[in-house]
Short mmCIF file of C-alpha atoms and ligand atoms in Angstrom, two decimals:
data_model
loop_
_atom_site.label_atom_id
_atom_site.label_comp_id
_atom_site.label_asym_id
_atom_site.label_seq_id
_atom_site.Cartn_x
_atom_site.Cartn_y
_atom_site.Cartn_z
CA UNK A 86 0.00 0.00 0.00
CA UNK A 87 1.11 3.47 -0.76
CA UNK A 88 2.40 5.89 2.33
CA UNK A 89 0.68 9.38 2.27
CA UNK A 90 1.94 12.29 4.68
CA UNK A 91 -0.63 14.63 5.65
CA UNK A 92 0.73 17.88 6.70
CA UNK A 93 -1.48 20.09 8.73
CA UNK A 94 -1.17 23.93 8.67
CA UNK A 95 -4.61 25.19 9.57
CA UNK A 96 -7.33 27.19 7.76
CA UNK A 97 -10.60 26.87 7.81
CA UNK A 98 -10.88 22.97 7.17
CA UNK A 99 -9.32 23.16 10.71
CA UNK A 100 -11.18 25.83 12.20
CA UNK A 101 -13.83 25.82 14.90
CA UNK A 102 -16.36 28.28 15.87
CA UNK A 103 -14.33 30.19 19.28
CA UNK A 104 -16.99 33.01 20.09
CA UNK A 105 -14.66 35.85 18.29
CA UNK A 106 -15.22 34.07 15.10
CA UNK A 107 -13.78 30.67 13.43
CA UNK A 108 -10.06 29.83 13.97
CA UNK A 109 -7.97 26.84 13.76
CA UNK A 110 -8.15 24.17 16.07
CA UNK A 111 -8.70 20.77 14.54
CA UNK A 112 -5.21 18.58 14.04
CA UNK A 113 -4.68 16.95 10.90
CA UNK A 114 -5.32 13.62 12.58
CA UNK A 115 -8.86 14.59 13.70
CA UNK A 116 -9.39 16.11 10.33
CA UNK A 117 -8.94 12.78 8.52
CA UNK A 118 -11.53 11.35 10.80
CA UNK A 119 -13.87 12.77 8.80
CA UNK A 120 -13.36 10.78 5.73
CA UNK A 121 -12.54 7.43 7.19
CA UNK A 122 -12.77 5.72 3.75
CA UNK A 123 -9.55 7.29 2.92
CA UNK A 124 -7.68 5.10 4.47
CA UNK A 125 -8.72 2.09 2.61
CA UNK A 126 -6.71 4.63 -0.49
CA UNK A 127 -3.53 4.53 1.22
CA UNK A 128 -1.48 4.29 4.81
CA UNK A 129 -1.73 7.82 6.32
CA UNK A 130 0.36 9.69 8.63
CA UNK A 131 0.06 12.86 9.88
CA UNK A 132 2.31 15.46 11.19
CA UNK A 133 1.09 19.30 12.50
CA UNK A 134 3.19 21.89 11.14
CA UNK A 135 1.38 24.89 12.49
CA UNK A 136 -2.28 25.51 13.54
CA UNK A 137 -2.81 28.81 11.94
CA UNK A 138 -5.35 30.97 9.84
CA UNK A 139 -3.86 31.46 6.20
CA UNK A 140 -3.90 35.27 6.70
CA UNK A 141 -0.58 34.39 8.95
CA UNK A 142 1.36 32.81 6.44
CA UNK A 143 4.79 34.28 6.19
CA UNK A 144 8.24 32.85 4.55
CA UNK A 145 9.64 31.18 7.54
CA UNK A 146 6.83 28.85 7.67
CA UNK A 147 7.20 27.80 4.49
CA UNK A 148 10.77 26.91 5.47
CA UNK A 149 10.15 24.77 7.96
CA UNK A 150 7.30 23.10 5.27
CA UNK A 151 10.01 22.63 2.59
CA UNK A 152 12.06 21.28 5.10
CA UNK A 153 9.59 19.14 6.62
CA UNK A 154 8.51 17.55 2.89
CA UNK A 155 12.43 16.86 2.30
CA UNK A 156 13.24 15.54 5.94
CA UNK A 157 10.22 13.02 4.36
CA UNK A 158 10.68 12.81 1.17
CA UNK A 159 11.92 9.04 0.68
CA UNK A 160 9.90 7.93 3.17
CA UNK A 161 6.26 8.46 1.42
CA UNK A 162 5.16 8.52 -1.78
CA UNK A 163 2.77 11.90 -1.67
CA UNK A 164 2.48 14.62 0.19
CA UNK A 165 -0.94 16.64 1.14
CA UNK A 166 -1.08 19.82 2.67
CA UNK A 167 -3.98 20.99 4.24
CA UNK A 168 -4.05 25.29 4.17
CA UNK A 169 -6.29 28.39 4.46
CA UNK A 170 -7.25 29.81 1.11
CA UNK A 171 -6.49 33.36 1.68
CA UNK A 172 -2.87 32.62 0.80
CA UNK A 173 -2.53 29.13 -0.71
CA UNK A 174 -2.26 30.63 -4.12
CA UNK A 175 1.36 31.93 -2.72
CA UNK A 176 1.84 28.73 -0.67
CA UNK A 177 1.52 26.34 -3.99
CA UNK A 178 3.33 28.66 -6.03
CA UNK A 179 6.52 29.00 -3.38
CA UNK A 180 6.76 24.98 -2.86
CA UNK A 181 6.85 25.18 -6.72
CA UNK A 182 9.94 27.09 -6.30
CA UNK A 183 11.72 25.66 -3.72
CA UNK A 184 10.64 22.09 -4.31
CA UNK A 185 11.96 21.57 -7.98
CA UNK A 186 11.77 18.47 -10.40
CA UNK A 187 9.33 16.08 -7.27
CA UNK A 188 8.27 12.55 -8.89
CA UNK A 189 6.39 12.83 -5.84
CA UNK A 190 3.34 15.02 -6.22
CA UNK A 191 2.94 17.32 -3.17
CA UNK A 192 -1.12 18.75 -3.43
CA UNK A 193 -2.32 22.16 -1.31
CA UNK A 194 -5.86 21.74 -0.79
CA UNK A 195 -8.42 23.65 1.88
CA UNK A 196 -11.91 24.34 1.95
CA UNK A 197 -14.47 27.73 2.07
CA UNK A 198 -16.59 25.50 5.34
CA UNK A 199 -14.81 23.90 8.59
CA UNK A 200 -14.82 20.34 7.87
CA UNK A 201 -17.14 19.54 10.79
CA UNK A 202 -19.97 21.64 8.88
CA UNK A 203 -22.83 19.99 7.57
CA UNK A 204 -22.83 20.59 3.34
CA UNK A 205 -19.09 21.31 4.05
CA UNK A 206 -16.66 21.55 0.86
CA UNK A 207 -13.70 20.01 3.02
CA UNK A 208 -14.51 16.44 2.93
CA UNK A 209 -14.76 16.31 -0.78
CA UNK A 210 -11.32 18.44 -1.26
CA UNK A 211 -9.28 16.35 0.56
CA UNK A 212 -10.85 12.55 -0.27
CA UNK A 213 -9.83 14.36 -4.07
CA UNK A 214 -6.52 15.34 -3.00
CA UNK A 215 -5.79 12.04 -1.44
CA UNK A 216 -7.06 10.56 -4.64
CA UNK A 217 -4.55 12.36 -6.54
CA UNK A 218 -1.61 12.51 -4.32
CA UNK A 219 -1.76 8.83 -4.56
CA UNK A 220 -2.51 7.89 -8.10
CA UNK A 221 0.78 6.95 -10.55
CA UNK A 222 0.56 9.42 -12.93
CA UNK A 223 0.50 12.15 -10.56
CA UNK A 224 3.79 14.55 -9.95
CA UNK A 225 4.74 17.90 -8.68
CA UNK A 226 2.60 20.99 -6.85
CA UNK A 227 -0.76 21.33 -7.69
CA UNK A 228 -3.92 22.71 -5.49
CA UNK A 229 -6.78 21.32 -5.54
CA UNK A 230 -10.00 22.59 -5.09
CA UNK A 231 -13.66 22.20 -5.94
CA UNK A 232 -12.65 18.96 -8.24
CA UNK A 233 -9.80 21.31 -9.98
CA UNK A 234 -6.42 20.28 -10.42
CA UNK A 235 -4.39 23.40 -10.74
CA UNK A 236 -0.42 23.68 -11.37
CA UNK A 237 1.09 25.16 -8.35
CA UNK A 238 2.05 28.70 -10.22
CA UNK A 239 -0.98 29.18 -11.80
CA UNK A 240 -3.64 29.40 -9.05
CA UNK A 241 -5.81 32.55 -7.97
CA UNK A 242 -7.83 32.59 -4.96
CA UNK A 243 -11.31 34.23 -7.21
CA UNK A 244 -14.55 33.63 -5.10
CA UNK A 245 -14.70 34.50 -1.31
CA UNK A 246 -17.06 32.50 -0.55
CA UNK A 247 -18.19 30.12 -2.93
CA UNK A 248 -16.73 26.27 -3.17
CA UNK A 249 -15.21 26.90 -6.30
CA UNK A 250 -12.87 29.57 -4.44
CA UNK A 251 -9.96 29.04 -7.44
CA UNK A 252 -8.99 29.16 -10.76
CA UNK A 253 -6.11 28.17 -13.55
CA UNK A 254 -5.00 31.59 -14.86
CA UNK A 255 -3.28 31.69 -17.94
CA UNK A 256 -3.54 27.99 -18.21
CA UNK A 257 -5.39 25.28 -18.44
CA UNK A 258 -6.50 23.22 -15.43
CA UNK A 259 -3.87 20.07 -15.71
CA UNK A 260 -6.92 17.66 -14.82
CA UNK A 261 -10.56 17.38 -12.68
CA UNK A 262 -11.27 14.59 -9.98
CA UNK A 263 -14.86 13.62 -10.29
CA UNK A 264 -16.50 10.78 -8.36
CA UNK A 265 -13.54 9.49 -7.70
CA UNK A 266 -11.86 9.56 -10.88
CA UNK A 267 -8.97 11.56 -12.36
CA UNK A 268 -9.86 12.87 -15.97
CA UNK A 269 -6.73 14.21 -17.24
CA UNK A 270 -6.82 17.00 -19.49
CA UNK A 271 -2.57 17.48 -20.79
CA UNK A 272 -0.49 14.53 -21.71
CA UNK A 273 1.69 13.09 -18.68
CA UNK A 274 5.34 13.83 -18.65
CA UNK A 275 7.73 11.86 -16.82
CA UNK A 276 10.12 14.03 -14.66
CA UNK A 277 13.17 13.08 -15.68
CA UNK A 278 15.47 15.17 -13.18
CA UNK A 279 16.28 14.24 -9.77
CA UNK A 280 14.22 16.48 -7.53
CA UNK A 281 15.82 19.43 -6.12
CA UNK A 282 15.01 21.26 -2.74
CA UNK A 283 15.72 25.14 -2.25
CA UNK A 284 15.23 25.68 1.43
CA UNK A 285 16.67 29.59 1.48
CA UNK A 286 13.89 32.63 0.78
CA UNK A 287 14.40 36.42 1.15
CA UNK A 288 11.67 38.09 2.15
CA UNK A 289 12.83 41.47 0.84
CA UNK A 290 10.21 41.47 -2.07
CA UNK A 291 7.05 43.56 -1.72
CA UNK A 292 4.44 45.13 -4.12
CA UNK A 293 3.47 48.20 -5.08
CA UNK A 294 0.04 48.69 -6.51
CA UNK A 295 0.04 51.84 -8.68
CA UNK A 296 -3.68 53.91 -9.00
CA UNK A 297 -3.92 57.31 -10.74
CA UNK A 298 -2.45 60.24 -9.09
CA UNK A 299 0.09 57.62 -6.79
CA UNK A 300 2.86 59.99 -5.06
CA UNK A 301 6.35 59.12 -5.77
CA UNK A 302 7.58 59.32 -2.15
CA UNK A 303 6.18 56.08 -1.58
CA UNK A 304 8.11 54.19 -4.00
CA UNK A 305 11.88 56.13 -2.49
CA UNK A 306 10.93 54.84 0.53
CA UNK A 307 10.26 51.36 -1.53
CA UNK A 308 13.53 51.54 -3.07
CA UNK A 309 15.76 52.13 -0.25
CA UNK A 310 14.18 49.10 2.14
CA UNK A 311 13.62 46.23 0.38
CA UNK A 312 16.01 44.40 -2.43
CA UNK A 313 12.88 43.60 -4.92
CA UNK A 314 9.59 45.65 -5.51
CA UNK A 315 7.16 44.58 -7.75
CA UNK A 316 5.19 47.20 -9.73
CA UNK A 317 1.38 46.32 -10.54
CA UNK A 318 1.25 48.97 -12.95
CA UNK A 319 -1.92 48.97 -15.71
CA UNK A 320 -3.04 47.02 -18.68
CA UNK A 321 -0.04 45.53 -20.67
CA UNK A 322 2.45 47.92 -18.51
CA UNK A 323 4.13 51.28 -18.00
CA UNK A 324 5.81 53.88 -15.68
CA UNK A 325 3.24 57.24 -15.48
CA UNK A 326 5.07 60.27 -16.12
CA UNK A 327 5.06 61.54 -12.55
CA UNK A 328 6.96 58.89 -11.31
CA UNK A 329 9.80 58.31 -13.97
CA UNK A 330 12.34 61.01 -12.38
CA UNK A 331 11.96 58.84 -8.71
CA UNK A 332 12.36 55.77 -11.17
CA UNK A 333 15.43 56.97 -13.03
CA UNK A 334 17.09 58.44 -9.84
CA UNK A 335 16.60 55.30 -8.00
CA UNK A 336 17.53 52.71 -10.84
CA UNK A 337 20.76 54.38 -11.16
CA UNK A 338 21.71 53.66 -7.64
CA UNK A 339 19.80 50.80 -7.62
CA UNK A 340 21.59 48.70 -9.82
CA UNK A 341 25.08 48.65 -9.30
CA UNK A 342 23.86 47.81 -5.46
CA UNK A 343 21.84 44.45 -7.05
CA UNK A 344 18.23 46.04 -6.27
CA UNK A 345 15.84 44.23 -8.79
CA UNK A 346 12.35 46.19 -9.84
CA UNK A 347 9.83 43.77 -11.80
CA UNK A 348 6.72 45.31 -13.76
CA UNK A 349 3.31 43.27 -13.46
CA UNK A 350 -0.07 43.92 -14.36
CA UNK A 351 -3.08 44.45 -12.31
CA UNK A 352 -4.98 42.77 -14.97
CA UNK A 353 -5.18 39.09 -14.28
CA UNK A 354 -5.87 37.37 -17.97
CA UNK A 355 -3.35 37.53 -20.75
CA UNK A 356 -0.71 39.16 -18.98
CA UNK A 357 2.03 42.31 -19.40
CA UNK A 358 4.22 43.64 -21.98
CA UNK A 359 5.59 46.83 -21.66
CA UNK A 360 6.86 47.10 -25.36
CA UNK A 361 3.71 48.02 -26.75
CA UNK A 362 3.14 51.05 -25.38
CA UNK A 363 5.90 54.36 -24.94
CA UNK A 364 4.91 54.60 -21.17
CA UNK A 365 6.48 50.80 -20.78
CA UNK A 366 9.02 50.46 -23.99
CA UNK A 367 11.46 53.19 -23.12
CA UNK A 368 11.94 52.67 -19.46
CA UNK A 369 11.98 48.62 -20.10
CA UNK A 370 14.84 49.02 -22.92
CA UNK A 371 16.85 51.54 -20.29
CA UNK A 372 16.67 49.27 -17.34
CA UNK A 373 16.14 45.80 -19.31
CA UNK A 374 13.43 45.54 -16.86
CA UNK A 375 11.89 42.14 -15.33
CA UNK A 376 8.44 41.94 -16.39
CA UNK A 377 6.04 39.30 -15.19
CA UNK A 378 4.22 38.75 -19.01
CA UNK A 379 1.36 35.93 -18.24
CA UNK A 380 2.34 34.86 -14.30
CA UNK A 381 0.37 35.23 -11.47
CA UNK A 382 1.21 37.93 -9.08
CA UNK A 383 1.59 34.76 -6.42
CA UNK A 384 4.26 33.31 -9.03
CA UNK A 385 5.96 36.45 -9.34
CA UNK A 386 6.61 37.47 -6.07
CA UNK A 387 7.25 33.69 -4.58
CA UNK A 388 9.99 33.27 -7.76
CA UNK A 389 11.82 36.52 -6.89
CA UNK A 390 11.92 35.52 -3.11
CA UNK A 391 13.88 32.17 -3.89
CA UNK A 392 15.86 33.49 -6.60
CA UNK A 393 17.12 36.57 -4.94
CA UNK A 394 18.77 33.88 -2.64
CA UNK A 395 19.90 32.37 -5.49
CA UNK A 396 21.23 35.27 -8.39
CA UNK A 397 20.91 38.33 -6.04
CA UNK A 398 24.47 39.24 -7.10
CA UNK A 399 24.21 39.28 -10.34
CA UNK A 400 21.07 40.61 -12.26
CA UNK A 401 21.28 39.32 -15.68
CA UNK A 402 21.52 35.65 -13.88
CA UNK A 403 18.27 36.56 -11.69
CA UNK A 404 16.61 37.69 -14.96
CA UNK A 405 17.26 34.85 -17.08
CA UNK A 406 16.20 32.04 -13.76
CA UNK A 407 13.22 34.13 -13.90
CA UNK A 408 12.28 33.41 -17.26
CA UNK A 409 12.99 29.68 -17.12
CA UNK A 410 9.46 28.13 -16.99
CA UNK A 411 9.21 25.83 -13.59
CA UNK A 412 6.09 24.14 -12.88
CA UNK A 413 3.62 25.63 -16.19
CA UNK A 414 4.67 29.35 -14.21
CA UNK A 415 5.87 30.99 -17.55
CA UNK A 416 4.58 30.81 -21.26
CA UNK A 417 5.05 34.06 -22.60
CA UNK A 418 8.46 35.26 -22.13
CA UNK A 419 10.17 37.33 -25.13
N1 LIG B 1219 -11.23 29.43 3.68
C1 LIG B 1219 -10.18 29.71 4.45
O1 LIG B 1219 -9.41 28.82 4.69
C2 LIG B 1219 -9.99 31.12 4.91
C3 LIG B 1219 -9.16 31.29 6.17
N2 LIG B 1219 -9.23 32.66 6.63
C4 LIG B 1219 -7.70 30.95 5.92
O2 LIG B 1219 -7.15 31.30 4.90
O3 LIG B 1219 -7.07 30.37 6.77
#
């Protein structure tokens, strides 16, 4: 029989009503309870990472989960994680990063109802994740949720409240587990590479979400205290007027000291690219500029945090790791 470890971080599949609202309190092993037939699937153990509502994610959490998946990585043959949904998106999309190349496939999955809920979305989510975690022909980070398989870079946290809380951006779902069946939708692809853990992350990245009329104080005190800022500038990309003095000033410094800025879009579908336009072309060409063409902002910002740790000496390195597709993150690159 195949070995499953289910990891246990908290969320609302875990939470219980406290009389200030729901929090975590369920662990994993109590969770599983609720879908005893699972364990006819597989052997299951469990282990409790952290007990904590999504909304407290942070990166050295997600250290100690990489580490915990690779202290156990020959020892089972899937992984589950059971997470909030506020930030799985950026949870999926980070263990994409920093756990390269698995055989082994390693699923994020929640739910929108505390599993103890009657017409609860949690006991279906997980009896599907199990499903997949354990089938042959399953590899890698993906989240699933509501019967959606979704690569680990690709998901969006879209509905607030509703079961079928995420979606594939940019991408097709890779497959959808109904009635206890996988119906695959792209071809399967043997990893061929050994599997490669990155257990450092810099979390000197933030974002910057530019609306008309944004003051360009804000971004100089960006620029001087963090390493990475991410623009979400408008449509396919650009710098407004007003702020391209504060951009040129601090790009000059800025560079020779290994500072990295990265345009995005605040438009989810179909993605950036600042040549199209003289408000993006010009400043892109003068900086050679990151930009973040069809990711998700979860991709973008989880990719710079590992690869700062990786290439943040040398920015022509750190731009072309960012470009390398990993995980389905990256189609559009020029
Ligand atoms: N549905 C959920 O899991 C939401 C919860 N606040 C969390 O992210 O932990």
């Amino acid at each position: 029989m195949k070995k499953l470890l289910l990891i246990g971080t908290g969320g609302t599949i875990a939470s219980r009503e406290t009389g200030d609202g729901l929090s975590p309190g369920l662990q994993a092993e109590e969770i599983v309870s609720f879908v005893p037939e699972v364990r006819n699937l597989c052997e299951i153990e469990v282990l409790q990472l952290c007990n904590i509502d999504s909304t407290n994610m942070n990166p050295k959490i997600w250290r100690e989960l990489v580490q915990a998946i690779k202290e156990n990585f020959d020892r089972y043959d899937g992984f589950v994680v059971l997470h909030g949904t506020d930030t799985m998106a950026y949870t999926s999309a980070v263990l994409s990063y920093m756990i390269q190349h698995s055989r082994k496939p390693i699923v994020v999955t929640g739910s929108q109802k505390p599993i103890d809920r009657e017409g609860t979305d949690a006991r279906v989510n997980l009896r599907d994740s199990i499903l997949y975690a354990m089938d042959d022909y399953s590899e890698n980070v993906v989240l699933i949720f509501d019967g959606n398989v979704i690569a680990g870079t690709r998901a969006k946290k879209m509905q607030a409240r509703s079961f079928n809380a995420f979606q594939s951006v940019n991408f097709p779902v890779l497959a959808r587990v109904q009635d206890g069946r996988i119906i695959r939708y792209l071809p399967y692809i043997p990893e061929r590479e050994p599997v490669r853990f990155f257990t450092e992350i810099s979390d000197s990245v933030c974002v910057f979400k530019l609306i008309p009329g944004t003051r360009p104080e804000l971004l100089s005190y960006l620029f001087e205290n963090y390493d990475c800022i991410v623009i979400e500038s408008f449509g396919v990309g650009g710098i407004p007027d007003a702020l391209l003095d504060t951009v040129y000033r601090e790009m000059n410094k800025w560079k020779e000291s290994g500072k990295v800025l990265v345009m995005a879009t605040q438009v989810m579908n179909e993605g950036s690219n600042m040549e199209i336009y003289r408000v993006g072309q010009k400043i892109k060409k003068d900086f050679q500029l990151i930009e973040a063409y069809d990711m998700t902002l979860e991709a973008v910002v989880t990719k710079l945090m590992v690869l700062l740790k990786q290439y943040g000496k040398s920015y022509e390195a750190l731009q072309k790791a960012f470009y390398r597709e990993v995980n389905h993150d990256i189609l559009c690159a020029v």
